[in-house]
Short mmCIF file of C-alpha atoms in Angstrom, two decimals:
data_model
loop_
_atom_site.label_atom_id
_atom_site.label_comp_id
_atom_site.label_asym_id
_atom_site.label_seq_id
_atom_site.Cartn_x
_atom_site.Cartn_y
_atom_site.Cartn_z
CA ASP A 1 -0.17 -0.24 0.23
CA ALA A 2 1.16 3.71 -0.47
CA GLY A 3 2.04 5.66 2.19
CA VAL A 4 0.96 9.28 2.73
CA THR A 5 1.72 11.23 -0.29
CA GLN A 6 2.04 14.85 -0.45
CA SER A 7 2.74 17.35 -3.06
CA PRO A 8 4.80 18.93 -4.08
CA THR A 9 8.25 18.26 -1.70
CA HIS A 10 9.94 21.41 -2.22
CA LEU A 11 8.57 24.86 -3.60
CA ILE A 12 9.85 28.41 -3.28
CA LYS A 13 6.99 31.37 -3.34
CA THR A 14 7.55 35.04 -3.05
CA ARG A 15 6.06 37.38 -0.40
CA GLY A 16 2.60 37.86 -0.63
CA GLN A 17 2.20 35.09 -2.71
CA GLN A 18 -0.78 32.28 -2.06
CA VAL A 19 0.59 29.03 -2.05
CA THR A 20 -1.64 24.91 -1.97
CA LEU A 21 -0.44 22.12 -0.60
CA ARG A 22 -1.96 18.72 -1.22
CA CYS A 23 -1.81 15.47 0.51
CA SER A 24 -3.57 12.06 -0.18
CA PRO A 25 -4.08 10.00 2.80
CA ILE A 26 -3.01 6.22 3.33
CA SER A 27 -6.35 4.35 1.67
CA GLY A 28 -9.16 3.83 4.80
CA HIS A 29 -8.17 6.36 6.58
CA LYS A 30 -10.47 9.07 7.22
CA SER A 31 -8.47 11.59 9.19
CA VAL A 32 -6.13 14.32 7.99
CA SER A 33 -3.80 16.71 10.02
CA TRP A 34 -1.77 19.41 9.40
CA TYR A 35 1.51 20.23 10.89
CA GLN A 36 4.67 23.04 10.27
CA GLN A 37 7.60 22.07 11.27
CA VAL A 38 10.02 25.51 11.74
CA LEU A 39 13.56 24.01 11.73
CA GLY A 40 14.93 22.48 15.04
CA GLN A 41 11.45 22.61 16.32
CA GLY A 42 8.77 19.59 16.93
CA PRO A 43 5.79 20.17 14.85
CA GLN A 44 3.16 22.52 15.00
CA PHE A 45 -0.68 21.46 14.89
CA ILE A 46 -2.74 23.60 11.89
CA PHE A 47 -5.47 21.56 11.37
CA GLN A 48 -7.65 18.21 11.52
CA TYR A 49 -9.55 17.28 8.96
CA TYR A 50 -12.54 14.51 9.47
CA GLU A 51 -14.96 12.91 7.45
CA LYS A 52 -14.83 16.14 5.32
CA GLU A 53 -15.26 18.60 8.41
CA GLU A 54 -12.98 20.62 10.57
CA ARG A 55 -12.58 19.12 13.48
CA GLY A 56 -9.55 21.12 15.01
CA ARG A 57 -7.50 23.95 14.76
CA GLY A 58 -4.51 24.95 16.00
CA ASN A 59 -3.33 28.32 16.79
CA PHE A 60 -2.21 29.72 13.36
CA PRO A 61 -4.10 33.06 11.62
CA ASP A 62 -6.96 32.99 9.52
CA ARG A 63 -4.00 32.89 6.31
CA PHE A 64 -3.96 29.39 6.53
CA SER A 65 -6.98 27.10 5.48
CA ALA A 66 -7.55 23.65 4.88
CA ARG A 67 -10.46 21.18 2.87
CA GLN A 68 -10.99 17.70 2.83
CA PHE A 69 -12.45 16.16 -0.17
CA PRO A 70 -14.62 12.95 -0.58
CA ASN A 71 -11.75 10.82 -0.98
CA TYR A 72 -10.38 12.25 1.92
CA SER A 73 -7.35 13.82 0.42
CA SER A 74 -6.83 17.25 1.77
CA GLU A 75 -5.34 20.47 0.70
CA LEU A 76 -3.52 23.05 2.73
CA ASN A 77 -3.78 26.92 1.52
CA VAL A 78 -1.73 29.89 2.66
CA ASN A 79 -2.49 33.54 1.71
CA ALA A 80 -0.29 36.08 1.74
CA LEU A 81 2.86 34.90 2.92
CA LEU A 82 5.42 35.81 5.39
CA LEU A 83 8.88 34.74 5.63
CA GLY A 84 8.21 33.28 8.72
CA ASP A 85 6.08 30.84 6.96
CA SER A 86 9.18 28.40 5.29
CA ALA A 87 9.03 25.76 7.23
CA LEU A 88 8.18 22.22 6.31
CA TYR A 89 4.75 21.58 5.95
CA LEU A 90 3.13 17.37 7.58
CA CYS A 91 0.40 15.71 6.30
CA ALA A 92 -0.32 12.91 9.13
CA SER A 93 -3.41 10.42 8.36
CA SER A 94 -5.37 8.05 10.43
CA ARG A 95 -8.14 5.60 10.64
CA ASP A 96 -10.20 7.31 12.68
CA ARG A 97 -10.54 10.75 14.90
CA LEU A 98 -8.84 9.56 18.08
CA ALA A 99 -5.53 8.17 16.04
CA ASN A 100 -6.41 5.14 18.04
CA TYR A 101 -4.13 3.16 15.70
CA GLY A 102 -1.55 5.83 15.59
CA TYR A 103 -0.66 8.52 12.75
CA THR A 104 1.13 8.12 9.55
CA PHE A 105 2.74 10.78 8.64
CA GLY A 106 3.94 12.18 4.78
CA SER A 107 7.44 13.04 3.86
CA GLY A 108 6.43 16.42 3.73
CA THR A 109 6.66 19.73 1.66
CA ARG A 110 9.43 22.06 2.13
CA LEU A 111 7.99 25.75 1.41
CA THR A 112 10.83 28.51 1.13
CA VAL A 113 9.14 31.85 1.19
CA VAL A 114 12.05 34.78 -0.11
CA ASP B 1 -3.48 22.28 25.15
CA ALA B 2 -2.16 18.84 26.44
CA LYS B 3 1.45 19.34 26.59
CA THR B 4 4.93 16.92 26.86
CA THR B 5 8.16 17.52 28.62
CA GLN B 6 10.97 15.43 27.17
CA PRO B 7 14.28 15.33 28.16
CA ASN B 8 16.18 17.91 25.09
CA SER B 9 19.33 15.40 24.36
CA MET B 10 20.10 11.85 25.64
CA GLU B 11 23.04 9.38 24.36
CA SER B 12 23.29 5.68 24.56
CA ASN B 13 25.99 3.17 23.32
CA GLU B 14 25.32 0.87 20.12
CA GLU B 15 23.37 -2.82 21.58
CA GLU B 16 22.75 -0.69 25.08
CA PRO B 17 19.27 -0.43 26.55
CA VAL B 18 17.91 3.12 25.88
CA HIS B 19 14.84 4.13 28.65
CA LEU B 20 13.51 8.11 27.25
CA PRO B 21 11.21 9.87 29.68
CA CYS B 22 7.72 11.63 29.11
CA ASN B 23 5.92 13.70 31.60
CA HIS B 24 2.72 14.48 30.77
CA SER B 25 0.62 15.75 34.10
CA THR B 26 -1.70 17.55 31.91
CA ILE B 27 -3.12 14.28 30.57
CA SER B 28 -7.09 13.13 30.00
CA GLY B 29 -8.63 10.07 30.58
CA THR B 30 -9.16 9.69 26.91
CA ASP B 31 -5.65 10.74 25.50
CA TYR B 32 -3.87 8.01 24.17
CA ILE B 33 0.27 8.53 24.33
CA HIS B 34 2.35 7.56 21.30
CA TRP B 35 5.53 7.89 20.59
CA TYR B 36 7.08 9.20 16.72
CA ARG B 37 10.51 9.52 16.02
CA GLN B 38 11.98 11.73 13.01
CA LEU B 39 14.98 11.57 11.24
CA PRO B 40 16.73 14.58 9.52
CA SER B 41 13.97 15.70 6.34
CA GLN B 42 12.01 13.02 6.56
CA GLY B 43 8.35 13.30 8.83
CA PRO B 44 7.73 11.57 11.81
CA GLU B 45 7.94 7.71 12.32
CA TYR B 46 5.46 6.12 14.25
CA VAL B 47 7.19 3.85 17.46
CA ILE B 48 4.54 2.44 19.70
CA HIS B 49 1.38 3.96 21.21
CA GLY B 50 -0.74 2.66 24.39
CA LEU B 51 -3.62 4.26 26.81
CA THR B 52 -3.04 2.32 30.56
CA SER B 53 -1.16 -0.50 29.92
CA ASN B 54 2.54 -1.14 28.86
CA VAL B 55 2.39 -2.10 25.29
CA ASN B 56 5.50 -4.23 23.43
CA ASN B 57 5.82 -4.02 19.63
CA ARG B 58 8.78 -5.02 17.49
CA MET B 59 9.93 -1.77 17.53
CA ALA B 60 10.22 -0.83 21.24
CA SER B 61 7.49 -1.27 24.48
CA LEU B 62 6.37 1.49 26.27
CA ALA B 63 5.57 1.59 29.89
CA ILE B 64 3.02 3.61 31.26
CA ALA B 65 3.10 5.12 35.13
CA GLU B 66 -0.13 3.84 36.76
CA ASP B 67 -1.35 7.64 37.12
CA ARG B 68 -1.02 8.13 33.15
CA LYS B 69 1.36 11.45 34.06
CA SER B 70 4.35 9.81 32.83
CA SER B 71 5.48 7.25 30.53
CA THR B 72 8.92 6.10 28.96
CA LEU B 73 10.02 4.36 26.10
CA ILE B 74 12.65 1.50 25.88
CA LEU B 75 14.22 0.53 23.29
CA HIS B 76 15.84 -2.61 24.13
CA ARG B 77 19.42 -2.67 22.17
CA ALA B 78 20.16 0.69 20.60
CA THR B 79 21.51 0.42 16.81
CA LEU B 80 23.26 3.70 15.06
CA ARG B 81 19.96 3.24 13.28
CA ASP B 82 17.78 4.28 16.58
CA ALA B 83 20.03 7.68 16.15
CA ALA B 84 16.90 10.34 15.80
CA VAL B 85 13.94 12.97 17.37
CA TYR B 86 11.82 11.00 19.53
CA TYR B 87 8.89 12.85 20.34
CA CYS B 88 6.22 12.15 22.94
CA ILE B 89 2.58 13.06 22.30
CA LEU B 90 -0.71 13.06 23.50
CA ALA B 91 -3.07 12.18 20.90
CA ARG B 92 -6.46 14.05 21.15
CA ALA B 93 -9.46 13.99 19.40
CA GLY B 94 -9.28 17.16 16.93
CA LYS B 95 -5.25 17.92 18.00
CA SER B 96 -2.48 16.21 19.50
CA THR B 97 0.54 18.50 19.92
CA PHE B 98 3.99 17.98 19.66
CA GLY B 99 6.86 19.19 22.18
CA ASP B 100 10.47 19.72 21.03
CA GLY B 101 11.27 16.05 21.79
CA THR B 102 14.41 14.05 22.76
CA THR B 103 17.61 13.85 19.99
CA LEU B 104 18.91 10.85 20.83
CA THR B 105 22.40 9.86 19.76
CA VAL B 106 23.82 6.38 19.29
CA LYS B 107 27.76 6.03 20.25
CA PRO B 108 29.48 3.02 18.20
#
C-alpha cells in the first residue's frame, strides 16, 4: 500500500503570494491532520479534518485554511505568505479521529518564502 | 493544550538499552500516549502507542505509569539507526500536540 503522499516536495514562493499544498492519505484513513515544522522545533498542529469537516484548529492566523475532499485527500492553503511561513509542512493520516491506531506521516512539503 | 515534557537530548551506547522519559501531567482520561521518531528531512515515524497498559511491539516497549502522568519508551538494544529525535505526544480528538522531543545519539 502507498503511504501518505504529499505534493509538491519542495517549492519556493515570494512574500505575498499564495500556496496550495496537497496530501493523499493512506487508503481507508478518514482523518487528515496538518502540521508546520520550523527548523529545530517539533511539529506544530494546524488543522485536523475528519469526514470532510474541520475537527480541530491550532493557533494559526486566518491566512491558513484547509479542506478535505470526498476521497479524503486534503489541501492546505496559505495566503499572503510571510518569510516566517518557511517551514516543512507535514500531513498525517489516521483511521479515525482519535488516532487510536496511530498517525502515518508523509515526508512533507518544504516551503521556502523569499 | 495537552503538553508533554521530554529531556532535550540523551546518549546511548550501541546495543545497550535506552529509556526515554516523558512527563504528561495534564493528560486526560481519553488521551492516548503516542511515540514517534524523526530523522532529518523526513516525516515522523510511528513507534508505539498506548492508553493505560504497557505495550510491546517489534520496535520498542512503552511503560505507562499507573497515574498515566508519565511514560517511558524503551529501546531494548539501541542501534546506530535508532539515532533520531523522539517525540512523545498526547493524541486527542481534534488536536495532537508535539513538544520539541529528545534527540537520541547512539555511540558505536
